[in-house]
Structure formats: structure tokens, C-alpha cells
Short mmCIF file of C-alpha atoms in Angstrom, two decimals:
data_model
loop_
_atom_site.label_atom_id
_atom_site.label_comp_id
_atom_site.label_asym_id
_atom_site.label_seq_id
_atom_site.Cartn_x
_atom_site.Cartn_y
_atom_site.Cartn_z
CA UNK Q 1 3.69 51.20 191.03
CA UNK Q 2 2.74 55.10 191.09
CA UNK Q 3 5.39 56.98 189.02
CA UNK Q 4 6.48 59.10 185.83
CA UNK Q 5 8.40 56.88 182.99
CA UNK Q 6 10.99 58.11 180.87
CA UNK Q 7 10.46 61.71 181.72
CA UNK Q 8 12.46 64.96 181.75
CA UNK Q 9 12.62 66.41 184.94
CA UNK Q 10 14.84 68.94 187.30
CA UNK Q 11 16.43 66.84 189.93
CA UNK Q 12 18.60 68.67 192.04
CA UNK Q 13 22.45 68.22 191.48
CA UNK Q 14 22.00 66.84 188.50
CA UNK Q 15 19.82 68.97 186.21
CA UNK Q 16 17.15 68.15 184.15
CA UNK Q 17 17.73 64.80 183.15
CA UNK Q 18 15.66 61.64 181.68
CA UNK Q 19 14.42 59.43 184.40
CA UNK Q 20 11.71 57.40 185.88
CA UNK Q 21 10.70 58.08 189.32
CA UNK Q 22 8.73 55.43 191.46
CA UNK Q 23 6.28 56.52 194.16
CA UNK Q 24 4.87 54.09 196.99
CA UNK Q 25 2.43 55.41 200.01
CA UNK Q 26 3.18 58.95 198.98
CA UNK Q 27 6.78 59.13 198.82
CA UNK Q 28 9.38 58.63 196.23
CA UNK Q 29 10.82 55.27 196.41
CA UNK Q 30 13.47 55.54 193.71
CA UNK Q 31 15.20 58.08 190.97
CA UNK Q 32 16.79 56.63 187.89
CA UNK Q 33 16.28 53.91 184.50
CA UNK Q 34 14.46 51.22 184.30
CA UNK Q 35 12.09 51.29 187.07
CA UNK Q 36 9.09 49.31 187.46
CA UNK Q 37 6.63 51.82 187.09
CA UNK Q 38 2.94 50.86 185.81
CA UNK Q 39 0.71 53.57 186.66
CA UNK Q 40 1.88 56.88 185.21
CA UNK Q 41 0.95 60.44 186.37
CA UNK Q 42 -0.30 62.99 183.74
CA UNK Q 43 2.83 63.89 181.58
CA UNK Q 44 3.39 64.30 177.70
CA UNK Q 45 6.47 65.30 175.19
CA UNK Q 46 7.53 68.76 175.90
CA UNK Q 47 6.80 68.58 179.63
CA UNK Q 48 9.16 68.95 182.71
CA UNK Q 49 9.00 67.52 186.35
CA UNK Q 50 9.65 69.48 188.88
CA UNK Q 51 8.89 69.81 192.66
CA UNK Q 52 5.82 70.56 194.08
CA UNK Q 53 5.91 74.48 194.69
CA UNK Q 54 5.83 75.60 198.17
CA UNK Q 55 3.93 78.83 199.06
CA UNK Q 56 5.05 79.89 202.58
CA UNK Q 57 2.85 83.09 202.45
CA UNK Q 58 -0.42 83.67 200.72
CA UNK Q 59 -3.36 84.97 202.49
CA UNK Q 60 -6.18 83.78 199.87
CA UNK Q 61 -7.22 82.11 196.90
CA UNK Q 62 -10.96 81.68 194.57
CA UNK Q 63 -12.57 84.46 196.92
CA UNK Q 64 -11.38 82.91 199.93
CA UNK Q 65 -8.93 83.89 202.91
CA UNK Q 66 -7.38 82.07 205.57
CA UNK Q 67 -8.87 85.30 207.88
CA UNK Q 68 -12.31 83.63 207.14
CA UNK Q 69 -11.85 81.38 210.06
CA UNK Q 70 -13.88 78.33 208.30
CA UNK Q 71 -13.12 74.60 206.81
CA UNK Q 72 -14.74 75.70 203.39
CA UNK Q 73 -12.43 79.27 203.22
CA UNK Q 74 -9.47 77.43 203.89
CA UNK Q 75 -10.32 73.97 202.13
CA UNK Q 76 -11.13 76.49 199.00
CA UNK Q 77 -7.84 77.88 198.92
CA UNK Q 78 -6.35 74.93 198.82
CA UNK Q 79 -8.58 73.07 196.23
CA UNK Q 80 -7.31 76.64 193.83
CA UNK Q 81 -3.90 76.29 194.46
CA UNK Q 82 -3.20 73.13 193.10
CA UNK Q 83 -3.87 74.60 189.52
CA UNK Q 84 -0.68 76.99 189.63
CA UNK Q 85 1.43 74.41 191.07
CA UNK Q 86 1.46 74.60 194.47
CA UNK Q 87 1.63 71.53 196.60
CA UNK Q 88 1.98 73.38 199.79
CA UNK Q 89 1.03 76.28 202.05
CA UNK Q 90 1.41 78.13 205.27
CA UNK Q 91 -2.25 79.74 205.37
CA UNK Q 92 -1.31 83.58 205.98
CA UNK Q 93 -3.28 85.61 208.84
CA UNK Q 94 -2.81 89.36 209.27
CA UNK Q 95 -3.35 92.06 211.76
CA UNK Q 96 -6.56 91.25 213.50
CA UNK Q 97 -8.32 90.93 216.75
CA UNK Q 98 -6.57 88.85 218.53
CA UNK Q 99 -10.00 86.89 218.89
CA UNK Q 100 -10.02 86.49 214.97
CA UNK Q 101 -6.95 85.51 214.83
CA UNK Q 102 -7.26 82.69 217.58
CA UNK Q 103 -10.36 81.59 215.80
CA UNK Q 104 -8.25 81.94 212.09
CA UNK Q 105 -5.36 79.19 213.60
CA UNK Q 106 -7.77 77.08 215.15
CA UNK Q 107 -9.45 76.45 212.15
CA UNK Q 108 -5.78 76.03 210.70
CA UNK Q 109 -5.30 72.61 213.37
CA UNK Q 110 -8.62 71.60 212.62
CA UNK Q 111 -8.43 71.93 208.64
CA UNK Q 112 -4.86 70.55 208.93
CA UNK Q 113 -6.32 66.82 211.04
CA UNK Q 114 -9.45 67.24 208.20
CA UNK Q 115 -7.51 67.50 205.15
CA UNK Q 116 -8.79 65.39 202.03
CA UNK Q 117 -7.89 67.29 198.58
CA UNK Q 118 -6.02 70.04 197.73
CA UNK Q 119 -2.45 71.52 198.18
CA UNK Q 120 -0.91 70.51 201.68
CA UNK Q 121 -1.86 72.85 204.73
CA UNK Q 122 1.59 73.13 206.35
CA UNK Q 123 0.22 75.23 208.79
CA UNK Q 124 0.16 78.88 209.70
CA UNK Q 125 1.84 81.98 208.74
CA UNK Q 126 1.31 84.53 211.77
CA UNK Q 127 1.24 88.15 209.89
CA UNK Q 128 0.79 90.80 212.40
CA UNK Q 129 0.24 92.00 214.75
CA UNK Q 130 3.62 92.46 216.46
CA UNK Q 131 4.11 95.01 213.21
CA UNK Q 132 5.20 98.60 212.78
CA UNK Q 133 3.13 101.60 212.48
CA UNK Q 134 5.34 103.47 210.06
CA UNK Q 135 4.81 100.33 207.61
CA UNK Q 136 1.53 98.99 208.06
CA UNK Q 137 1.12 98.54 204.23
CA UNK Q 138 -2.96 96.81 203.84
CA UNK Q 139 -2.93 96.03 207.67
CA UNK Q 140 -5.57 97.39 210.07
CA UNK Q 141 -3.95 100.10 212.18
CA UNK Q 142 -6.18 99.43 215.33
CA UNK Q 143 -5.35 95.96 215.83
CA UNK Q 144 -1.60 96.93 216.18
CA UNK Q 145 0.34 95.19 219.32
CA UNK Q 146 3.51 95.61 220.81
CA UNK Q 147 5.34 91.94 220.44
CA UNK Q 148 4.16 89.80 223.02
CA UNK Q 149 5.64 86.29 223.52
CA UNK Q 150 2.78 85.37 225.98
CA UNK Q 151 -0.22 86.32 223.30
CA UNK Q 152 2.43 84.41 220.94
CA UNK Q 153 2.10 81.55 222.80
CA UNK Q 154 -1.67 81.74 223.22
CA UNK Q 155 -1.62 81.81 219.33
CA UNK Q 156 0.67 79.17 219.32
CA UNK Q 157 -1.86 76.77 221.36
CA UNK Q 158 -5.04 78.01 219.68
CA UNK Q 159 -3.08 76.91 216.40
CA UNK Q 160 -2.05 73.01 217.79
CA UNK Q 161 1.48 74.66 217.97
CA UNK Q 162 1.24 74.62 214.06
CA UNK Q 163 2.71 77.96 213.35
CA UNK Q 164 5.27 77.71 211.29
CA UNK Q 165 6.60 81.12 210.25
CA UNK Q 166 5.88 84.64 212.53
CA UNK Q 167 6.55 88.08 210.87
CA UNK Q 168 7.32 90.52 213.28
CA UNK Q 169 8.77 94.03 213.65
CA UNK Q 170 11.79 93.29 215.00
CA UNK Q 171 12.84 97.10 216.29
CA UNK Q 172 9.42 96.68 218.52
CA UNK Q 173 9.23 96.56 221.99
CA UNK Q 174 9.29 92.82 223.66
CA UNK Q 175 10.63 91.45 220.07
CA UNK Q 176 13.91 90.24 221.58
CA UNK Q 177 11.59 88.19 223.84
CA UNK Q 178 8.98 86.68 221.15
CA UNK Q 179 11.78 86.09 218.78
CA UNK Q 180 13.30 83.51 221.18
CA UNK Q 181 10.14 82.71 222.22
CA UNK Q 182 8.91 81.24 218.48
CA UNK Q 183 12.41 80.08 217.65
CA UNK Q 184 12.33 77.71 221.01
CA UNK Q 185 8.70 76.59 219.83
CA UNK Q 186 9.95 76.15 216.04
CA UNK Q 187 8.95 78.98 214.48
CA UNK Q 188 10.62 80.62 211.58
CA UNK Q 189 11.00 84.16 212.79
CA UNK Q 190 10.93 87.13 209.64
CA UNK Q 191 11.24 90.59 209.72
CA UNK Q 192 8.65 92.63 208.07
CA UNK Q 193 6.28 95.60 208.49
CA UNK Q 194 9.43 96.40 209.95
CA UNK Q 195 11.24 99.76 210.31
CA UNK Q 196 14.30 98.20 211.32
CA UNK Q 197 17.99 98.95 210.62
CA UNK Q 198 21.00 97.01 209.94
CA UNK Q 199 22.49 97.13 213.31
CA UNK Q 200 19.05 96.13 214.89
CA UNK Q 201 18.51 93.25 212.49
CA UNK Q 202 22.09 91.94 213.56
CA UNK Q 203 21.07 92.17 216.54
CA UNK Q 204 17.75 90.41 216.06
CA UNK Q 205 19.51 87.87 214.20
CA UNK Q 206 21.88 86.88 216.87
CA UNK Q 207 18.36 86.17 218.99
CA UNK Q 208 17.05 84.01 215.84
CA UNK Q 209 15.56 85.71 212.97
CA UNK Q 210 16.26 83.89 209.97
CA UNK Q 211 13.81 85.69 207.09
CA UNK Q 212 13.14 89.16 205.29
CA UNK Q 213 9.31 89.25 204.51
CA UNK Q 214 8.29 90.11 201.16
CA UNK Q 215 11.50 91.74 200.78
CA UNK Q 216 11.56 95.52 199.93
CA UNK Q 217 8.08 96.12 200.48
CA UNK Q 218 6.36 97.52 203.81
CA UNK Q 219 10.23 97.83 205.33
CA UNK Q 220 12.97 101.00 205.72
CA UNK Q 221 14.31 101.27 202.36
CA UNK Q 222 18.29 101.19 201.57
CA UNK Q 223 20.04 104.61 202.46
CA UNK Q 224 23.99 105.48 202.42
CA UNK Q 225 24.05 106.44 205.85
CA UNK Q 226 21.48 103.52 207.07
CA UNK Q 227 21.20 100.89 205.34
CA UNK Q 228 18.01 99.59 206.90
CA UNK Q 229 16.02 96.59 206.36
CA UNK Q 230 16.49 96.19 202.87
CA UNK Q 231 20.02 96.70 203.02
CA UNK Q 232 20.51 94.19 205.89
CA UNK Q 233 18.61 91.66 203.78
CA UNK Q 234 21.25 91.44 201.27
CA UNK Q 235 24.22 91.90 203.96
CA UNK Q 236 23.89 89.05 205.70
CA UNK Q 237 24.23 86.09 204.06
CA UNK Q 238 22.18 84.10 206.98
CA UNK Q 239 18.90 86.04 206.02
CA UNK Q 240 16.41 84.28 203.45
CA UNK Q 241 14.13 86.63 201.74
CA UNK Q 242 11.03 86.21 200.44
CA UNK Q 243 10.06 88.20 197.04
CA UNK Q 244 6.90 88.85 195.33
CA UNK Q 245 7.81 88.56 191.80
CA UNK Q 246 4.71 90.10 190.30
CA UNK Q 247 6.61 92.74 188.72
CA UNK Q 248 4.15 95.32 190.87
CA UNK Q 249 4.90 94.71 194.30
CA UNK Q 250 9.01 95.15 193.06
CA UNK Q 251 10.41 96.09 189.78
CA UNK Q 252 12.71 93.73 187.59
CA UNK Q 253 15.86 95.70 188.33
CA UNK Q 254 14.84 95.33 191.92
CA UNK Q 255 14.79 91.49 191.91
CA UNK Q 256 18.09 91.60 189.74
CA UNK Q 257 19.74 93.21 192.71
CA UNK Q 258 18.26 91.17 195.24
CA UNK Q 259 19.55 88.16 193.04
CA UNK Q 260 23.10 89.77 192.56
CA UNK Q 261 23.38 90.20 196.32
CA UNK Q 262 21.95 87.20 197.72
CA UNK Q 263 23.32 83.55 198.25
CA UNK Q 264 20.82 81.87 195.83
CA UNK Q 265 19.81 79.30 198.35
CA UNK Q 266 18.63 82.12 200.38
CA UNK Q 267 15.70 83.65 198.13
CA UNK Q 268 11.98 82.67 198.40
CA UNK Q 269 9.22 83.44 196.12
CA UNK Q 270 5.85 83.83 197.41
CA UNK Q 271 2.60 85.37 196.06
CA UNK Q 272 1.33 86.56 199.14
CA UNK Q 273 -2.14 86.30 197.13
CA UNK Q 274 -5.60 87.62 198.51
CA UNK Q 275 -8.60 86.20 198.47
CA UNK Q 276 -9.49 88.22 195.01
CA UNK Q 277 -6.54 85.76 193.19
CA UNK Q 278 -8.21 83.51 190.00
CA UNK Q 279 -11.27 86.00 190.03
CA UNK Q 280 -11.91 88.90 187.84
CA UNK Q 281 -11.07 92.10 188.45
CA UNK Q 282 -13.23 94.63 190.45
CA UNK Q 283 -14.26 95.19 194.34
CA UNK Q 284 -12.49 92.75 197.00
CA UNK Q 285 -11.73 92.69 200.63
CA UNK Q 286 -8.56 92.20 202.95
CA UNK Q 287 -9.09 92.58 206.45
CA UNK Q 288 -12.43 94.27 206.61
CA UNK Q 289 -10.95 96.58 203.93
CA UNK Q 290 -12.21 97.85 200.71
CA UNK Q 291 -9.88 96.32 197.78
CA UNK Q 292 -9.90 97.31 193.87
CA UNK Q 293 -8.32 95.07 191.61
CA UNK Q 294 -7.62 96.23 188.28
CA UNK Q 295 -4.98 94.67 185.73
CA UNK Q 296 -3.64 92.62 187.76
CA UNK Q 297 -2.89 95.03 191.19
CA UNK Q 298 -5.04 94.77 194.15
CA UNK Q 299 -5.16 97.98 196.28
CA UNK Q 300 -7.02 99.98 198.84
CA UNK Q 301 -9.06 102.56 198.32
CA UNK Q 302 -5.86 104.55 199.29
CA UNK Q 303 -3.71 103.42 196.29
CA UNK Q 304 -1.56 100.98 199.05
CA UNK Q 305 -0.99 97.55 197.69
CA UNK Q 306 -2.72 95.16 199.40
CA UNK Q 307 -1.25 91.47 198.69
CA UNK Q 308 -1.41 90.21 195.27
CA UNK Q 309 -3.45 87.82 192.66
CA UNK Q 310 -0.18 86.25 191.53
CA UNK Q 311 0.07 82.75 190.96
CA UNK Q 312 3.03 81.10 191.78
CA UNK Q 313 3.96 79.33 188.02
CA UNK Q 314 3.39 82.69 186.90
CA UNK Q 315 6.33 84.32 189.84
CA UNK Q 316 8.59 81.33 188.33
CA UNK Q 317 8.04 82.84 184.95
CA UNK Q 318 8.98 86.25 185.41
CA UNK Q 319 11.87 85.20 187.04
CA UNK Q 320 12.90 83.61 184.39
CA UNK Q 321 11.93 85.75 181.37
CA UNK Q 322 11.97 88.81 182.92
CA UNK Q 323 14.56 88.82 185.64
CA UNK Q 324 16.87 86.35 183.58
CA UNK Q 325 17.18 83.67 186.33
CA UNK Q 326 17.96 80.35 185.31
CA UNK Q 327 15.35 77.81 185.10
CA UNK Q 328 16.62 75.51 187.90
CA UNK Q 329 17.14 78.22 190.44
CA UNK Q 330 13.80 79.93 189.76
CA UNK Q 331 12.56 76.56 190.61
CA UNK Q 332 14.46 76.14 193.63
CA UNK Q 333 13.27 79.49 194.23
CA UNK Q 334 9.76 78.36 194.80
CA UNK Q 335 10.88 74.78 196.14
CA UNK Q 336 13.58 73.79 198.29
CA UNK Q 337 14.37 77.20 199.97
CA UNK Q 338 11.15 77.68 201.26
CA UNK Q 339 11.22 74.15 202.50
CA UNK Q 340 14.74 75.33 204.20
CA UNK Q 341 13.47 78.48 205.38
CA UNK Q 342 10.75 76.58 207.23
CA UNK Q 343 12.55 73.59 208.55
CA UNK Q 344 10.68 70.82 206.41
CA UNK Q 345 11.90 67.70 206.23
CA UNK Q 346 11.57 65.56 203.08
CA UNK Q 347 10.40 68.73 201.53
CA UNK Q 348 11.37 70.80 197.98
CA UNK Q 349 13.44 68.41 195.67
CA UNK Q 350 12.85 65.27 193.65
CA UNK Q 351 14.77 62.60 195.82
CA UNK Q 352 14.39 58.89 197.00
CA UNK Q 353 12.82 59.12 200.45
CA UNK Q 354 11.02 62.86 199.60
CA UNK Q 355 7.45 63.28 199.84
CA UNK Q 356 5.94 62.23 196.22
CA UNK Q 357 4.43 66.38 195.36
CA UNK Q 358 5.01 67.23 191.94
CA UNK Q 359 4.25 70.05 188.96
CA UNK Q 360 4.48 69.46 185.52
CA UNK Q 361 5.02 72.38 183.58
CA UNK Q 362 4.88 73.26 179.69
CA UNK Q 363 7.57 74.91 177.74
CA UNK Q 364 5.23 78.34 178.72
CA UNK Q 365 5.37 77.60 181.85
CA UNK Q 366 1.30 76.59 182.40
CA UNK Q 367 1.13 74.36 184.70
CA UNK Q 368 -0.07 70.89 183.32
CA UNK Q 369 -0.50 68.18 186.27
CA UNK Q 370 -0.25 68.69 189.92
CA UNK Q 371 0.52 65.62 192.03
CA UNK Q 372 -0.07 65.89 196.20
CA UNK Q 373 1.33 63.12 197.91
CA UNK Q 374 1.67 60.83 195.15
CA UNK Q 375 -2.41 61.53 194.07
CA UNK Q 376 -2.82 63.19 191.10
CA UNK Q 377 -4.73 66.36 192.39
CA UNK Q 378 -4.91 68.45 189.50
CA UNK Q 379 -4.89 67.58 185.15
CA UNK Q 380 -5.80 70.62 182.58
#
């Protein structure tokens, strides 16, 4: 049987512990001692086990993007992904035509049925364009629509009604109906590109938003008269919120607060990576746009942030070193709230009856095996 022997590994509720765990058909048959497996995954001395890492929003990967439209782009990124961890993805679109973006999800159902290799295609992460002008952040301005829970639902059907998670600008006209709209089709509804405030959040909440997108960033900022949408992010309790924790996108001291002020089963790490992420640095593209990444920050030509090139071991990391989050949460982090967040079953923790995706990680955090449904899809 499939399996790690005499490991350590981070099972939830109990720690990091010394185990075996048994796989069979790509689920975990059994936690504990003394189990009968005889065909070991990649592991060594020094090593930890933990859940596969979910990424519920990244755009791109190895000079691909999910905007591409095409098996190869979207196969690509998920081929890449796989070496920082990540078992599974909702492939990211952004403001577009809404022809592109038809074409974007359809190649989403059909790369989904297709699937071979790589880190799991959950399935799509509608970005735009039910957005706000006064935070557009990288997104193209003349592709902007009003939220529309009929063009959702043509989406929706392009897509194999494999949407998982819709960011939206809540304040916009016809959210109220697309909200309830996506929530009644399964759809994780977020808030982003958003110039909401707290009492229209609540509001939007009551209807079915569940998420803050890339919290902080493209959103109206905290103020002591309105609190906006950061400040409703970590008032109510309800609301998971997704963080890039690139230490670009938001400082350290930002994240602290976030941490402070949020139930810790209720923050997500993403990367929210472009298609420039595991490249070098120089001239990229997001959207038809001009992007310039240098040290580590991708931007537009007019200094806006445009996604990142983070990988997700590396967001675990500086959570951990930098932002002094314990190791188990910053794994949860990246694991079984984003799971939550997006209604997976059998998703995000090392448990009998869980699907069999695992990372093994080195004391510096490099990511050392990647297992995908009990196959070994990655060994450095």
C-alpha cells in the first residue's frame, strides 16, 4: 500500500505527530502506528507532512495564464505549481471581454474532464468584471460591467457550472441580484475591487457574501468615520479573507493586524501569481497589459501592482518568520480554510477518508515532494 512510514507530520487536532498514513485509490485510508504501508512517498529525516496547499486565486504560472484560453496555458500552470506545494487551484480570470472570458472557462471544463498531471484544477475563479472603477488595480478599464446575474449565468454554463469563487463589487448596481444568483448555483461570493463600506458589506452579507479578496488591496481603506471594506473584513467574524503575503502587496504589520482581528479559521493565503511567476525578471503581460517585474514586484507601466510571482511555500514562510504565525496555522492558512471558504469536501487536512494530496517541506520551508491524489507529482 501507497503511504508515508514513521513520519512527522501536521495532522489537525493533534499537531505534528509521528505516524504512518496509508493511501488506497487516491485517498487516505488510515492515520496512526503500525500500518501496512510498502510503497513510500518521497520523505527523509528533517521533513514534515503536511496538506496539499490549496491556491484559490492565482492567475498564472511558467509564462502562462489561465486568460490564455488553451489546454497547454492552463495544463502549464498546473505542471509549475506542484513545485511550491500546491495540490490545487481555482484558475483565476480577470476583467475581459466577455467573449474571452467565455472562451477562458470553457477551456477551464474542458482542461478540468482532460486532466493528467499537475496540481488539481478545481475550477474557476471569476475576477471581474462586475468590479469597481475607483479600484480597478491591473484590470482593463473598458471591459468594466455593471453586475449582471444573467451574463453570470452565461459564464456559469460556458464554464460546466465549474465556477467556484466570483469576486464582485458588491456596492455595484445588480450585485444584490448576482450575489444570490452565484450563491444558489454554489459559488463562493467575495468582495473585491470593491469600494464598499461596512454597512453595505452587512448588507451584502446578509444576501451571501462570504470572502474579502486579497484583503486590503484594490478596496476602501479603514477610516474612523467609515470603516469601509477593510474594516468590515475584520468586523465580521463570518467574512474569510484572502491575503497576499508577499510582503509587497501588504506590509508585515498589516498581516499582524489582520491576524489579531480575525478568527484564524477565517484567513486565506493566496499568491494571486501572474503568468511572469518562476521566470526571471523583466517585461510580462496581464491582460493585454505591459508588466515589469523587478525584485520580486510585478507592475504596470504605471507603478500599479499587478498580481504577484509569489509562490505559495514561500507566503507560508513569511507568515511564519516574518509575521510570527505559528507553524500549524500558517499551514491551515494555505489548507483547510481555503477548502472551507470554497465548500470542498474531503479537502485541506490529513484525515482517514481525505483526498491523499500532500507537501513535504524542509526545516526552510523548500518544498521537497508533492503528492496529487496519492501520485507522487513532484521530487527535488
Amino acid at each position: 500500500m501507497k503511504g508515508f512510514k514513521n513520519v512527522k507530520a501536521y495532522i489537525k487536532g493533534k499537531g505534528i505527530i509521528t505516524t504512518d498514513i496509508a493511501v488506497e485509490n487516491g485517498v487516505i485510508k488510515a492515520v496512526g502506528n503500525n500500518l501496512d504501508v510498502t510503497e513510500p512517498f518521497p520523505y527523509a529525516d528533517g521533513q514534515i507532512v503536511v496538506s496539499g496547499f490549496i491556491d484559490e486565486h492565482i492567475h498564472g504560472a511558467a509564462g502562462s495564464d489561465a486568460m490564455d484560453g488553451t489546454k497547454d496555458a492552463l495544463f502549464t500552470i498546473a505542471d509549475a505549481l506542484v513545485k511550491e506545494g500546491t495540490t490545487a487551484f481555482c484558475a483565476t480570470t480577470m476583467t475581459q471581454s466577455p467573449e474571452n472570458i467565455a472562451r477562458a472557462l470553457e477551456n477551464v471544463n474542458t482542461c478540468i474532464k482532460e486532466q493528467k498531471s499537475g496540481a488539481k484544477i478545481l475550477g474557476a475563479h471569476l475576477e471581474g468584471p462586475f468590479i469597481s472603477e475607483k479600484h480597478i488595480g491591473a484590470q482593463p478599464l473598458k471591459y468594466l460591467k455593471d453586475p449582471d446575474a444573467l451574463l453570470y449565468k452565461e459564464f456559469s454554463d460556458a464554464s460546466g457550472n465549474n465556477i467556484r469563487l466570483i469576486t464582485l463589487a458588491p456596492e455595484e448596481r445588480g450585485a444584490k441580484a448576482l450575489i444570490k444568483a452565484a450563491v444558489h448555483n454554489g459559488t463562493t461570493v467575495s468582495a473585491g475591487h470593491t469600494d464598499a463600506g461596512a454597512i453595505q458589506i452587512e448588507e451584502a452579507i446578509k444576501d451571501g457574501l462570504t470572502c474579502i479578496t486579497h484583503t486590503y488591496n484594490a478596496m476602501r481603506p479603514l477610516h474612523h468615520r467609515e470603516i469601509g471594506t477593510v474594516g468590515a473584513a475584520m468586523l465580521y467574524d463570518e467574512l474569510y479573507t484572502e491575503i497576499i503575503c508577499d510582503l509587497i502587496h501588504v506590509s508585515a504589520p498589516a498581516v499582524k493586524m489582520l491576524i489579531k482581528n480575525k478568527p484564524k479559521d477565517k484567513i486565506i493565503l493566496i499568491t494571486d501569481a501572474m503568468r511572469a511567476k518562476g521566470l526571471k525578471d523583466g517585461i510580462s503581460e496581464l491582460g493585454g497589459q505591459t508588466v515589469i517585474v523587478k525584485n520580486g514586484e510585478a507592475r504596470l507601466q504605471s507603478g500599479a501592482l499587478a498580481g504577484s510571482v509569489l509562490k505559495m511555500n514561500d507566503a507560508v514562510k513569511n507568515m511564519v518568520l516574518k509575521c510570527g504565525v505559528r507553524f500549524t496555522d500558517a499551514i491551515d492558512f494555505a489548507t483547510i480554510n481555503p477548502a472551507n471558504n470554497l465548500g470542498l469536501k474531503g479537502y485541506g487536512k490529513i484525515e482517514t477518508g481525505y483526498v491523499a494530496d500532500f507537501t513535504v517541506l524542509d526545516g526552510e520551508f523548500n518544498v521537497c515532494a508533492t503528492i496529487v491524489n496519492g501520485k507522487t507529482e513532484y521530487k527535488a
